[in-house]
Short mmCIF file of C-alpha atoms in Angstrom, two decimals:
data_model
loop_
_atom_site.label_atom_id
_atom_site.label_comp_id
_atom_site.label_asym_id
_atom_site.label_seq_id
_atom_site.Cartn_x
_atom_site.Cartn_y
_atom_site.Cartn_z
CA MET N 730 6.90 -34.65 139.12
CA SER N 731 8.11 -31.35 140.35
CA ASN N 732 6.06 -28.31 139.62
CA LEU N 733 8.66 -25.75 138.81
CA ALA N 734 8.22 -22.38 140.42
CA ASN N 735 10.06 -20.64 137.66
CA PRO N 736 11.05 -17.03 138.06
CA MET N 737 10.58 -16.63 134.33
CA MET N 738 6.90 -17.34 134.64
CA HIS N 739 4.83 -14.39 133.68
CA ALA N 740 4.03 -13.13 137.15
CA ALA N 741 1.33 -10.76 135.97
CA ALA N 742 -0.44 -13.41 133.98
CA VAL N 743 -4.04 -12.57 133.26
CA PRO N 744 -6.27 -15.53 134.06
CA LEU N 745 -8.01 -16.98 131.03
CA GLN N 746 -11.29 -16.33 132.76
CA ALA N 747 -11.13 -12.71 133.72
CA PRO N 748 -12.72 -12.11 137.11
CA GLY N 749 -16.28 -10.93 137.28
CA PRO N 750 -18.83 -10.51 134.56
CA SER N 751 -16.80 -7.85 132.75
CA GLU N 752 -15.40 -10.12 130.06
CA SER N 753 -18.72 -11.57 128.97
CA ALA N 754 -20.17 -8.07 129.08
CA LEU N 755 -17.34 -6.88 126.85
CA VAL N 756 -17.96 -9.76 124.46
CA ASP N 757 -21.62 -8.81 124.27
CA ARG N 758 -20.66 -5.23 123.52
CA VAL N 759 -18.26 -6.39 120.79
CA ARG N 760 -21.10 -8.39 119.26
CA ARG N 761 -23.03 -5.14 119.06
CA GLY N 762 -20.12 -3.48 117.24
CA ASP N 763 -18.59 -1.62 120.16
CA ARG N 764 -15.00 -0.75 119.20
CA GLU N 765 -14.10 0.33 122.72
CA ALA N 766 -15.05 -3.10 124.00
CA GLU N 767 -12.81 -4.65 121.34
CA TYR N 768 -9.97 -2.48 122.57
CA ALA N 769 -10.61 -3.46 126.18
CA LEU N 770 -10.64 -7.17 125.33
CA TYR N 771 -7.51 -6.73 123.29
CA HIS N 772 -5.64 -5.12 126.15
CA LEU N 773 -6.90 -7.72 128.55
CA HIS N 774 -5.44 -10.64 126.60
CA ALA N 775 -2.89 -9.37 124.09
CA PRO N 776 0.12 -9.19 126.44
CA ARG N 777 -0.16 -12.79 127.55
CA ILE N 778 -0.93 -14.10 124.08
CA HIS N 779 2.01 -12.18 122.68
CA ARG N 780 4.34 -13.73 125.25
CA LEU N 781 3.09 -17.23 124.59
CA VAL N 782 3.19 -16.95 120.82
CA PHE N 783 6.73 -15.58 120.93
CA ARG N 784 7.82 -18.36 123.28
CA LEU N 785 6.47 -20.88 120.78
CA CYS N 786 7.71 -19.35 117.54
CA GLY N 787 10.70 -17.23 118.60
CA ASP N 788 10.17 -14.70 115.83
CA ALA N 789 9.18 -11.14 116.74
CA ALA N 790 7.71 -10.16 113.37
CA LEU N 791 5.81 -13.43 113.06
CA THR N 792 4.52 -13.01 116.61
CA ASP N 793 3.10 -9.59 115.76
CA ASP N 794 1.42 -11.02 112.67
CA LEU N 795 -0.02 -13.97 114.55
CA LEU N 796 -1.25 -11.76 117.38
CA GLN N 797 -3.06 -9.58 114.86
CA ASP N 798 -4.42 -12.62 113.00
CA ALA N 799 -5.77 -14.07 116.22
CA PHE N 800 -7.68 -10.95 117.19
CA VAL N 801 -8.94 -10.25 113.69
CA ARG N 802 -10.26 -13.80 113.47
CA ALA N 803 -11.71 -13.76 116.95
CA PHE N 804 -13.59 -10.50 116.46
CA SER N 805 -14.79 -11.30 112.96
CA ARG N 806 -15.93 -14.81 113.92
CA LEU N 807 -17.45 -13.97 117.24
CA ASP N 808 -20.65 -15.60 116.05
CA LEU N 809 -18.82 -18.93 116.40
CA PHE N 810 -18.00 -18.25 120.04
CA ARG N 811 -20.73 -19.91 122.01
CA GLY N 812 -19.48 -18.99 125.44
CA ASP N 813 -18.93 -22.58 126.58
CA ALA N 814 -15.40 -21.62 127.56
CA ALA N 815 -14.00 -18.27 128.58
CA PHE N 816 -13.38 -15.86 125.75
CA GLY N 817 -9.71 -15.87 126.75
CA THR N 818 -9.52 -19.63 126.33
CA TRP N 819 -11.14 -19.42 122.91
CA LEU N 820 -8.80 -16.61 121.91
CA HIS N 821 -5.77 -18.57 123.10
CA ARG N 822 -6.97 -21.57 121.12
CA ILE N 823 -7.12 -19.48 117.96
CA ALA N 824 -3.68 -17.99 118.61
CA ILE N 825 -2.11 -21.36 119.39
CA ASN N 826 -3.58 -23.00 116.30
CA LEU N 827 -2.32 -20.16 114.12
CA THR N 828 1.11 -20.41 115.73
CA LEU N 829 1.38 -24.16 115.35
CA ASN N 830 0.25 -23.98 111.74
CA ALA N 831 2.75 -21.21 111.03
CA ARG N 832 5.54 -23.14 112.68
CA ARG N 833 4.59 -26.25 110.76
CA SER N 834 4.60 -24.34 107.49
CA THR N 835 7.97 -22.84 108.30
CA GLN N 836 9.37 -26.22 109.18
CA ARG N 837 8.13 -27.74 105.97
CA ARG N 838 9.34 -24.84 103.93
CA ASP N 839 12.76 -24.86 105.47
CA ARG N 840 12.94 -28.65 105.56
CA TRP N 841 13.55 -28.57 109.24
CA ILE N 842 13.29 -31.61 111.44
CA GLY N 843 9.92 -33.23 110.87
CA GLU N 844 7.27 -33.65 113.47
CA MET N 845 7.48 -36.63 115.73
CA PRO N 846 4.71 -38.29 117.66
CA ASP N 847 4.98 -37.84 121.40
CA ASP N 848 6.02 -41.40 122.04
CA ILE N 849 8.93 -41.47 119.60
CA ALA N 850 12.24 -40.47 121.10
CA ALA N 851 14.32 -37.72 119.60
CA PRO N 852 17.90 -38.40 118.52
CA ALA N 853 19.88 -39.57 121.52
CA GLU N 854 22.95 -37.39 121.15
CA PRO N 855 22.76 -33.89 122.53
CA ALA N 856 24.44 -31.20 120.52
CA LEU N 857 28.18 -31.15 120.89
CA ASP N 858 28.08 -27.71 122.34
CA HIS N 859 29.04 -26.96 125.86
CA ASP N 860 27.33 -23.65 126.06
CA PHE N 861 24.44 -24.31 128.39
CA GLN N 862 21.96 -21.82 126.99
CA ARG N 863 22.43 -23.01 123.47
CA SER N 864 22.12 -26.62 124.54
CA PHE N 865 19.04 -25.81 126.59
CA ASN N 866 17.37 -24.10 123.64
CA GLU N 867 18.24 -26.99 121.35
CA ALA N 868 16.97 -29.47 123.90
CA VAL N 869 13.61 -27.71 124.16
CA ASP N 870 13.37 -27.50 120.37
CA THR N 871 14.09 -31.22 120.19
CA LEU N 872 10.97 -32.04 122.19
CA SER N 873 8.04 -33.33 120.21
CA PRO N 874 5.57 -30.57 119.28
CA GLY N 875 3.06 -31.72 121.87
CA GLN N 876 5.63 -31.93 124.64
CA ARG N 877 7.13 -28.57 123.73
CA GLU N 878 3.77 -26.80 123.72
CA VAL N 879 2.93 -28.07 127.18
CA PHE N 880 6.43 -27.44 128.53
CA VAL N 881 6.45 -23.86 127.28
CA MET N 882 2.92 -23.13 128.42
CA HIS N 883 3.20 -24.72 131.84
CA THR N 884 6.80 -24.31 132.86
CA LEU N 885 7.81 -21.12 131.11
CA GLU N 886 4.51 -19.26 131.02
CA GLY N 887 2.70 -20.58 134.05
CA TYR N 888 -0.50 -21.93 132.52
CA THR N 889 -2.24 -24.58 134.57
CA HIS N 890 -2.84 -28.03 133.17
CA VAL N 891 -6.55 -27.29 133.16
CA GLU N 892 -5.99 -24.17 131.07
CA ILE N 893 -3.63 -26.02 128.74
CA GLY N 894 -6.16 -28.78 128.33
CA GLU N 895 -8.87 -26.29 127.40
CA ILE N 896 -6.66 -24.41 124.98
CA LEU N 897 -5.09 -27.40 123.25
CA GLY N 898 -8.20 -29.53 123.37
CA ILE N 899 -6.54 -32.28 125.37
CA SER N 900 -7.27 -33.70 128.80
CA GLU N 901 -5.58 -32.44 131.91
CA GLY N 902 -3.99 -35.87 132.26
CA THR N 903 -2.58 -35.74 128.75
CA SER N 904 -1.10 -32.35 129.51
CA LYS N 905 0.56 -33.72 132.64
CA GLY N 906 1.79 -36.75 130.72
CA ARG N 907 3.35 -34.60 128.03
CA LEU N 908 5.09 -32.48 130.64
CA PHE N 909 6.37 -35.60 132.35
CA HIS N 910 7.87 -36.88 129.09
CA ALA N 911 9.25 -33.45 128.25
CA ARG N 912 11.03 -33.26 131.57
CA ALA N 913 12.34 -36.79 131.18
CA ARG N 914 13.71 -35.86 127.79
CA LEU N 915 15.30 -32.66 129.08
CA ARG N 916 16.77 -34.55 132.01
CA GLN N 917 18.43 -36.84 129.51
CA LEU N 918 19.61 -34.10 127.15
CA LEU N 919 20.89 -31.80 129.88
CA ALA N 920 22.42 -34.46 132.11
CA ARG N 921 25.95 -33.27 131.53
CA PHE N 922 25.08 -29.86 132.97
CA ALA N 923 23.70 -31.22 136.22
CA PRO N 924 25.63 -30.11 139.28
CA GLU N 925 27.30 -32.98 141.06
CA GLN N 926 25.21 -34.54 143.79
CA THR N 927 26.37 -33.99 147.29
CA HIS N 928 25.59 -36.89 149.58
CA GLY N 929 25.28 -36.93 153.34
CA MET A 838 19.70 -35.79 138.05
CA ASP A 839 16.86 -35.29 140.49
CA ASP A 840 13.86 -33.00 140.08
CA ARG A 841 15.44 -30.22 142.09
CA GLN A 842 18.52 -30.18 139.88
CA LEU A 843 16.46 -30.32 136.74
CA ASP A 844 14.32 -27.44 137.97
CA ALA A 845 17.46 -25.43 138.61
CA LEU A 846 18.69 -26.05 135.07
CA ILE A 847 15.32 -25.19 133.58
CA SER A 848 15.14 -22.07 135.68
CA THR A 849 18.54 -21.03 134.39
CA GLY A 850 17.75 -21.82 130.78
CA ALA A 851 14.20 -20.46 130.71
CA GLY A 852 15.35 -16.88 130.76
CA GLY A 853 17.19 -17.29 127.48
CA TYR A 854 14.66 -19.40 125.62
CA HIS A 855 12.70 -17.21 123.20
CA THR A 856 12.60 -14.41 125.71
CA PRO A 857 9.59 -12.34 124.70
CA PRO A 858 10.37 -8.76 123.69
CA VAL A 859 8.25 -5.89 124.92
CA PRO A 860 5.37 -5.84 122.43
CA ASP A 861 4.24 -2.72 120.65
CA LEU A 862 0.60 -3.37 121.41
CA GLU A 863 -0.66 -0.05 120.09
CA ARG A 864 0.92 -0.60 116.70
CA SER A 865 -0.60 -4.08 116.53
CA TRP A 866 -3.96 -2.64 117.55
CA THR A 867 -3.78 -0.12 114.72
CA GLN A 868 -3.09 -2.95 112.28
CA ILE A 869 -5.97 -4.98 113.68
CA GLN A 870 -8.34 -2.07 113.27
CA ARG A 871 -7.14 -1.50 109.72
CA ARG A 872 -7.72 -5.14 108.82
CA ARG A 873 -11.09 -5.15 110.55
CA THR A 874 -12.16 -2.12 108.57
CA THR A 875 -11.06 -3.76 105.31
CA GLU A 876 -12.87 -6.94 106.27
CA ARG A 877 -16.10 -5.11 107.05
CA ALA A 878 -15.94 -3.44 103.66
CA ARG A 879 -15.60 -6.78 101.90
CA PRO A 880 -18.83 -8.63 101.05
CA ALA A 881 -19.46 -11.53 103.34
CA ARG A 882 -19.12 -15.05 102.08
CA ARG A 883 -22.56 -16.38 101.31
CA TRP A 884 -23.43 -19.83 102.48
CA TRP A 885 -25.45 -20.51 99.38
CA ARG A 886 -22.65 -19.69 96.98
CA PRO A 887 -21.39 -23.28 96.50
CA LEU A 888 -24.96 -24.41 95.95
CA ALA A 889 -25.41 -21.66 93.39
CA LEU A 890 -22.25 -22.84 91.67
CA ALA A 891 -23.52 -26.38 91.58
CA ALA A 892 -26.91 -25.25 90.31
CA SER A 893 -25.44 -23.09 87.56
CA LEU A 894 -23.13 -25.89 86.55
CA ALA A 895 -25.96 -28.39 86.47
CA LEU A 896 -28.00 -25.96 84.40
CA ALA A 897 -25.15 -25.37 82.00
CA PHE A 898 -24.55 -29.09 81.75
CA SER A 899 -28.25 -29.83 81.16
CA LEU A 900 -28.53 -27.12 78.54
CA GLY A 901 -25.49 -28.53 76.82
CA ARG A 902 -26.97 -31.99 76.75
CA TRP A 903 -30.36 -30.69 75.63
CA SER A 904 -28.87 -28.53 72.90
CA SER A 905 -26.55 -31.25 71.69
CA SER A 906 -29.44 -33.75 71.48
CA SER A 907 -31.86 -31.35 69.79
CA ALA A 908 -29.51 -29.49 67.52
CA PRO A 909 -28.14 -31.03 64.36
CA ALA A 910 -24.59 -30.67 65.58
CA PRO A 911 -22.96 -29.29 68.72
CA ALA A 912 -21.53 -25.82 68.36
CA VAL A 913 -17.79 -26.09 68.45
CA THR A 914 -15.68 -23.02 68.81
CA ALA A 915 -11.98 -22.47 68.98
CA GLN A 916 -12.31 -22.76 72.75
CA GLY A 917 -14.24 -26.04 72.58
CA THR A 918 -17.91 -26.88 72.88
CA SER A 919 -20.48 -24.23 73.72
CA THR A 920 -20.95 -25.67 77.18
CA GLU A 921 -17.27 -25.67 77.98
CA GLN A 922 -17.05 -22.00 78.84
CA PRO A 923 -19.53 -22.01 81.77
CA VAL A 924 -18.03 -25.27 82.96
CA THR A 925 -14.53 -23.84 83.09
CA THR A 926 -15.85 -20.73 84.80
CA VAL A 927 -17.55 -22.80 87.48
CA ALA A 928 -14.47 -25.03 87.75
CA ALA A 929 -12.28 -22.00 88.32
CA MET A 930 -14.65 -20.73 91.00
CA LEU A 931 -14.86 -24.17 92.60
CA LEU A 932 -11.10 -24.49 92.72
CA GLY A 933 -10.74 -21.03 94.21
CA GLU A 934 -13.30 -21.78 96.91
CA SER A 935 -11.61 -25.11 97.60
CA VAL A 936 -8.19 -23.55 98.07
CA VAL A 937 -9.64 -21.09 100.58
CA LEU A 938 -11.40 -23.85 102.49
CA LEU A 939 -8.53 -26.34 102.52
CA SER A 940 -5.89 -23.74 103.32
CA SER A 941 -7.85 -22.51 106.31
CA LEU A 942 -8.60 -25.91 107.78
CA PRO A 943 -7.44 -25.50 111.38
CA GLN A 944 -6.02 -28.31 113.41
CA GLU A 945 -8.65 -28.13 116.07
CA MET A 946 -11.97 -26.43 115.88
CA SER A 947 -14.98 -25.70 117.93
CA GLU A 948 -18.09 -27.73 117.20
CA ALA A 949 -19.59 -24.82 115.29
CA GLN A 950 -16.45 -24.49 113.17
CA ASP A 951 -16.46 -28.22 112.54
CA GLN A 952 -20.01 -28.05 111.32
CA ARG A 953 -19.33 -25.05 109.14
CA PHE A 954 -16.24 -26.60 107.52
CA ALA A 955 -18.03 -29.90 106.99
CA ARG A 956 -21.01 -28.13 105.48
CA GLU A 957 -18.91 -26.02 103.13
CA ALA A 958 -16.86 -29.04 102.13
CA GLY A 959 -20.11 -30.89 101.44
CA ASP A 960 -21.29 -28.09 99.18
CA LEU A 961 -18.01 -28.03 97.28
CA LEU A 962 -18.07 -31.81 97.07
CA LEU A 963 -21.45 -31.64 95.38
CA THR A 964 -20.10 -29.18 92.83
CA THR A 965 -16.98 -31.29 92.30
CA ARG A 966 -19.02 -34.38 91.56
CA VAL A 967 -21.28 -32.58 89.14
CA LEU A 968 -18.23 -31.12 87.46
CA LEU A 969 -16.59 -34.53 87.20
CA ASP A 970 -19.50 -35.67 85.06
CA ALA A 971 -19.21 -32.70 82.72
CA PRO A 972 -17.76 -33.43 79.27
CA ALA A 973 -15.27 -30.60 79.62
CA ALA A 974 -13.77 -32.28 82.67
CA GLN A 975 -13.84 -35.71 81.05
CA GLN A 976 -11.87 -34.35 78.12
CA ASN A 977 -9.26 -32.63 80.28
CA ALA A 978 -7.10 -35.29 81.92
CA ALA A 979 -5.32 -32.90 84.29
CA LEU A 980 -8.57 -31.31 85.45
CA LYS A 981 -10.23 -34.70 85.84
CA ALA A 982 -7.35 -36.10 87.92
CA LEU A 983 -7.34 -32.99 90.06
CA LEU A 984 -11.09 -33.12 90.63
CA GLU A 985 -10.87 -36.78 91.61
CA ASP A 986 -8.18 -36.01 94.20
CA LEU A 987 -10.14 -32.99 95.38
CA GLU A 988 -13.26 -35.14 95.69
CA LEU A 989 -11.50 -37.52 98.07
CA VAL A 990 -10.15 -34.77 100.31
CA LEU A 991 -13.41 -32.84 100.37
CA ALA A 992 -15.22 -36.05 101.27
CA GLN A 993 -12.87 -36.47 104.23
CA VAL A 994 -13.40 -32.89 105.37
CA ALA A 995 -17.16 -33.20 104.92
CA ARG A 996 -17.12 -36.17 107.26
CA ILE A 997 -15.24 -34.35 110.02
CA GLN A 998 -16.91 -34.98 113.33
CA HIS A 999 -16.39 -32.73 116.28
CA GLY A 1000 -14.08 -34.38 118.79
CA GLU A 1001 -12.02 -36.24 116.24
CA SER A 1002 -8.41 -36.37 117.15
CA ARG A 1003 -5.81 -34.03 115.83
CA ALA A 1004 -4.30 -37.08 114.10
CA GLU A 1005 -7.38 -37.37 111.90
CA ARG A 1006 -6.93 -33.84 110.69
CA GLU A 1007 -3.26 -34.48 110.16
CA LEU A 1008 -4.22 -37.41 107.90
CA ILE A 1009 -6.25 -35.02 105.78
CA ARG A 1010 -3.38 -32.60 105.65
CA ASP A 1011 -0.93 -35.36 104.81
CA ALA A 1012 -3.20 -36.56 102.00
CA MET A 1013 -3.34 -33.01 100.64
CA GLN A 1014 0.39 -32.69 100.90
CA GLN A 1015 1.15 -36.04 99.30
CA GLN A 1016 -1.06 -35.18 96.38
CA ASP A 1017 0.43 -31.69 96.25
CA LEU A 1018 -3.21 -30.71 96.09
CA VAL A 1019 -3.32 -27.01 96.86
CA PRO A 1020 -0.44 -26.07 94.49
CA ARG A 1021 -2.05 -28.19 91.76
CA ILE A 1022 -5.40 -26.53 92.32
CA ARG A 1023 -3.79 -23.11 92.14
CA SER A 1024 -1.98 -24.07 88.95
CA VAL A 1025 -5.07 -25.43 87.20
CA ALA A 1026 -7.20 -22.53 88.43
CA ALA A 1027 -4.66 -20.10 87.00
CA HIS A 1028 -4.78 -21.91 83.65
CA LEU A 1029 -8.57 -21.89 83.66
CA ALA A 1030 -8.68 -18.23 84.57
CA ALA A 1031 -6.24 -17.48 81.74
CA GLY A 1032 -8.46 -19.43 79.35
CA ASP A 1033 -5.78 -22.02 78.55
#
């Protein structure tokens, strides 16, 4: 499986585990009610979380709401953070869960296409639209939720499989497997856009 | 299509897939601070509240039984028996607490969250079961059916073990959805609150 070096990856991605003891020190200060530490943690993680949430939900207003929800929940429930994982991982987990729940609610409300287990194929026919970007977007949206999450996080946003595993609560192998199936599905759906092979 | 070609297509398409806008982080921060301030001003949820509900319900229920066995005749008002009022009050509170709990059930949780949700569900389950035995619930078919459905879902949540798959939680959600549970709870709670 190719590991795409995508130019769209967020080059300035903040690692989930910020270097040095500063993050845990900030968390300790937040526990003591330090607003400046809250602000520092927010600025450390908000840009990357905002990008990821928007990639997953595609709605600017909803992204702002979910970003705020994630931080409000994280700061107000800091007593539940035991420090087993990095604060950034925990925060991402909260944000992702909120995003997936919001997307699910929206899908149900709008009677969109229902969720499919990872091992059930999506409809075989790609959209009858020859505009590549539109077809690409539809193809990604056709992936199962699990495949789409991993594809977006890994390929578009540059998270490692280890990070994805920690955030989504799945194994690294499962993350790789979902990406493999996602790519297989995209290969199928985007086949007509593939440049012709040159041999020799 | 080989991997290289697929990568090229993905690279081309990635730029136009939900391209993140530049966030207004300061505006979001202001909102976060506002919500945090509001939250701090709100009284914290007490862990013993469901137990207190159950205890008050049990007390009301016992008093009702005692008074009905010792008095010549049970006091009946336009609203029903004398014990009905505290029962409906507790039922309304139980349903409100249940909606909050079930609506906030995340897909995946930390072990501490799991334990907290399971514990709160257990407390509400206790109240639900006591309420199911109350005459007021027995005489109200809609409330009784709702409490029975709620009992099943709360029992599932109370049994949540950390590490259970996401599918298990989806089963709980599906059960809630199939029974239309949260909207029904809200509807009955609204009726109870209105004194219907």
